[in-house]
C-alpha cells in the first residue's frame, strides 16, 4: 500500500487494498511453494520476490 500512497492511487490512511490472482498450468520444471492462506509467511515470500534486499529463507 506504500507504493499506492506514493503514486497517489490511494489516500494515506486507507485501511484496505486489493490482491491480484492469476491462473496458470503447472509444469514439471516449475519450482513452487503453495500457500493455503495469505498469512505472514505468504506476505514475506511476496516481499522477498519483489525486493532483492528481503530474505526469502523463511520457507
mmCIF file with all atom_site columns, C-alpha atoms in Angstrom:
data_model
loop_
_atom_site.group_PDB
_atom_site.id
_atom_site.type_symbol
_atom_site.label_atom_id
_atom_site.label_alt_id
_atom_site.label_comp_id
_atom_site.label_asym_id
_atom_site.label_entity_id
_atom_site.label_seq_id
_atom_site.pdbx_PDB_ins_code
_atom_site.Cartn_x
_atom_site.Cartn_y
_atom_site.Cartn_z
_atom_site.occupancy
_atom_site.B_iso_or_equiv
_atom_site.pdbx_formal_charge
_atom_site.auth_seq_id
_atom_site.auth_comp_id
_atom_site.auth_asym_id
_atom_site.auth_atom_id
_atom_site.pdbx_PDB_model_num
ATOM 1  C CA . UNK A 1 1  ? 0.000  0.000   0.000   1.00 0.00 ? 1  UNK A CA 1
ATOM 2  C CA . UNK A 1 2  ? 3.006  2.268   0.464   1.00 0.00 ? 2  UNK A CA 1
ATOM 3  C CA . UNK A 1 3  ? 3.550  2.280   -3.313  1.00 0.00 ? 3  UNK A CA 1
ATOM 4  C CA . UNK A 1 4  ? -0.126 3.105   -3.944  1.00 0.00 ? 4  UNK A CA 1
ATOM 5  C CA . UNK A 1 5  ? 0.063  6.010   -1.476  1.00 0.00 ? 5  UNK A CA 1
ATOM 6  C CA . UNK A 1 6  ? 3.315  7.285   -3.025  1.00 0.00 ? 6  UNK A CA 1
ATOM 7  C CA . UNK A 1 7  ? 1.855  7.211   -6.540  1.00 0.00 ? 7  UNK A CA 1
ATOM 8  C CA . UNK A 1 8  ? -1.419 8.815   -5.428  1.00 0.00 ? 8  UNK A CA 1
ATOM 9  C CA . UNK A 1 9  ? -3.512 5.749   -6.290  1.00 0.00 ? 9  UNK A CA 1
ATOM 10 C CA . UNK A 1 10 ? -4.998 5.724   -2.781  1.00 0.00 ? 10 UNK A CA 1
ATOM 11 C CA . UNK A 1 11 ? -5.158 8.196   0.064   1.00 0.00 ? 11 UNK A CA 1
ATOM 12 C CA . UNK A 1 12 ? -2.948 7.879   3.137   1.00 0.00 ? 12 UNK A CA 1
ATOM 13 C CA . UNK A 1 13 ? -4.824 6.198   5.966   1.00 0.00 ? 13 UNK A CA 1
ATOM 14 C CA . UNK A 1 14 ? -6.806 3.859   3.724   1.00 0.00 ? 14 UNK A CA 1
ATOM 15 C CA . UNK A 1 15 ? -7.311 0.583   5.576   1.00 0.00 ? 15 UNK A CA 1
ATOM 16 C CA . UNK A 1 16 ? -7.912 -1.794  2.640   1.00 0.00 ? 16 UNK A CA 1
ATOM 17 C CA . UNK A 1 17 ? -6.326 -2.865  -0.619  1.00 0.00 ? 17 UNK A CA 1
ATOM 18 C CA . UNK A 1 18 ? -6.678 -5.341  -3.479  1.00 0.00 ? 18 UNK A CA 1
ATOM 19 C CA . UNK A 1 19 ? -4.933 -8.611  -4.265  1.00 0.00 ? 19 UNK A CA 1
ATOM 20 C CA . UNK A 1 20 ? -4.489 -9.877  -7.818  1.00 0.00 ? 20 UNK A CA 1
ATOM 21 C CA . UNK A 1 21 ? -4.885 -13.557 -8.624  1.00 0.00 ? 21 UNK A CA 1
ATOM 22 C CA . UNK A 1 22 ? -3.594 -15.487 -11.619 1.00 0.00 ? 22 UNK A CA 1
ATOM 23 C CA . UNK A 1 23 ? -4.372 -18.855 -13.160 1.00 0.00 ? 23 UNK A CA 1
ATOM 24 C CA . UNK A 1 24 ? -1.605 -20.955 -14.683 1.00 0.00 ? 24 UNK A CA 1
ATOM 25 C CA . UNK A 1 25 ? -0.838 -24.506 -15.777 1.00 0.00 ? 25 UNK A CA 1
ATOM 26 C CA . UNK A 1 26 ? 1.538  -26.439 -13.527 1.00 0.00 ? 26 UNK A CA 1
ATOM 27 C CA . UNK A 1 27 ? 4.785  -27.511 -15.164 1.00 0.00 ? 27 UNK A CA 1
ATOM 28 C CA . UNK A 1 28 ? 7.169  -30.229 -14.058 1.00 0.00 ? 28 UNK A CA 1
ATOM 29 C CA . UNK A 1 29 ? 10.061 -27.753 -14.324 1.00 0.00 ? 29 UNK A CA 1
ATOM 30 C CA . UNK A 1 30 ? 8.483  -25.061 -12.161 1.00 0.00 ? 30 UNK A CA 1
ATOM 31 C CA . UNK A 1 31 ? 9.785  -24.674 -8.606  1.00 0.00 ? 31 UNK A CA 1
ATOM 32 C CA . UNK A 1 32 ? 6.904  -23.623 -6.382  1.00 0.00 ? 32 UNK A CA 1
ATOM 33 C CA . UNK A 1 33 ? 5.533  -23.375 -2.888  1.00 0.00 ? 33 UNK A CA 1
ATOM 34 C CA . UNK A 1 34 ? 1.769  -23.371 -2.455  1.00 0.00 ? 34 UNK A CA 1
ATOM 35 C CA . UNK A 1 35 ? 0.377  -21.319 0.434   1.00 0.00 ? 35 UNK A CA 1
ATOM 36 C CA . UNK A 1 36 ? -3.016 -22.362 1.769   1.00 0.00 ? 36 UNK A CA 1
ATOM 37 C CA . UNK A 1 37 ? -3.569 -18.914 3.357   1.00 0.00 ? 37 UNK A CA 1
ATOM 38 C CA . UNK A 1 38 ? -2.442 -15.363 2.736   1.00 0.00 ? 38 UNK A CA 1
ATOM 39 C CA . UNK A 1 39 ? -0.694 -15.157 6.112   1.00 0.00 ? 39 UNK A CA 1
ATOM 40 C CA . UNK A 1 40 ? 2.556  -13.582 7.322   1.00 0.00 ? 40 UNK A CA 1
ATOM 41 C CA . UNK A 1 41 ? 4.679  -16.292 5.658   1.00 0.00 ? 41 UNK A CA 1
ATOM 42 C CA . UNK A 1 42 ? 2.913  -15.708 2.329   1.00 0.00 ? 42 UNK A CA 1
ATOM 43 C CA . UNK A 1 43 ? 3.389  -11.954 2.640   1.00 0.00 ? 43 UNK A CA 1
ATOM 44 C CA . UNK A 1 44 ? 7.081  -12.374 3.442   1.00 0.00 ? 44 UNK A CA 1
ATOM 45 C CA . UNK A 1 45 ? 7.512  -14.586 0.373   1.00 0.00 ? 45 UNK A CA 1
ATOM 46 C CA . UNK A 1 46 ? 5.828  -11.992 -1.861  1.00 0.00 ? 46 UNK A CA 1
ATOM 47 C CA . UNK A 1 47 ? 8.023  -9.208  -0.458  1.00 0.00 ? 47 UNK A CA 1
ATOM 48 C CA . UNK A 1 48 ? 11.172 -11.326 -0.835  1.00 0.00 ? 48 UNK A CA 1
ATOM 49 C CA . UNK A 1 49 ? 10.460 -11.933 -4.513  1.00 0.00 ? 49 UNK A CA 1
ATOM 50 C CA . UNK A 1 50 ? 9.706  -8.271  -5.219  1.00 0.00 ? 50 UNK A CA 1
ATOM 51 C CA . UNK A 1 51 ? 12.624 -6.708  -3.339  1.00 0.00 ? 51 UNK A CA 1
ATOM 52 C CA . UNK A 1 52 ? 16.090 -8.182  -3.664  1.00 0.00 ? 52 UNK A CA 1
ATOM 53 C CA . UNK A 1 53 ? 17.098 -6.902  -0.203  1.00 0.00 ? 53 UNK A CA 1
ATOM 54 C CA . UNK A 1 54 ? 14.455 -9.046  1.554   1.00 0.00 ? 54 UNK A CA 1
ATOM 55 C CA . UNK A 1 55 ? 15.384 -12.514 2.742   1.00 0.00 ? 55 UNK A CA 1
ATOM 56 C CA . UNK A 1 56 ? 13.490 -15.492 1.377   1.00 0.00 ? 56 UNK A CA 1
ATOM 57 C CA . UNK A 1 57 ? 14.939 -18.017 3.827   1.00 0.00 ? 57 UNK A CA 1
ATOM 58 C CA . UNK A 1 58 ? 11.689 -18.412 5.826   1.00 0.00 ? 58 UNK A CA 1
ATOM 59 C CA . UNK A 1 59 ? 10.489 -21.202 3.516   1.00 0.00 ? 59 UNK A CA 1
#
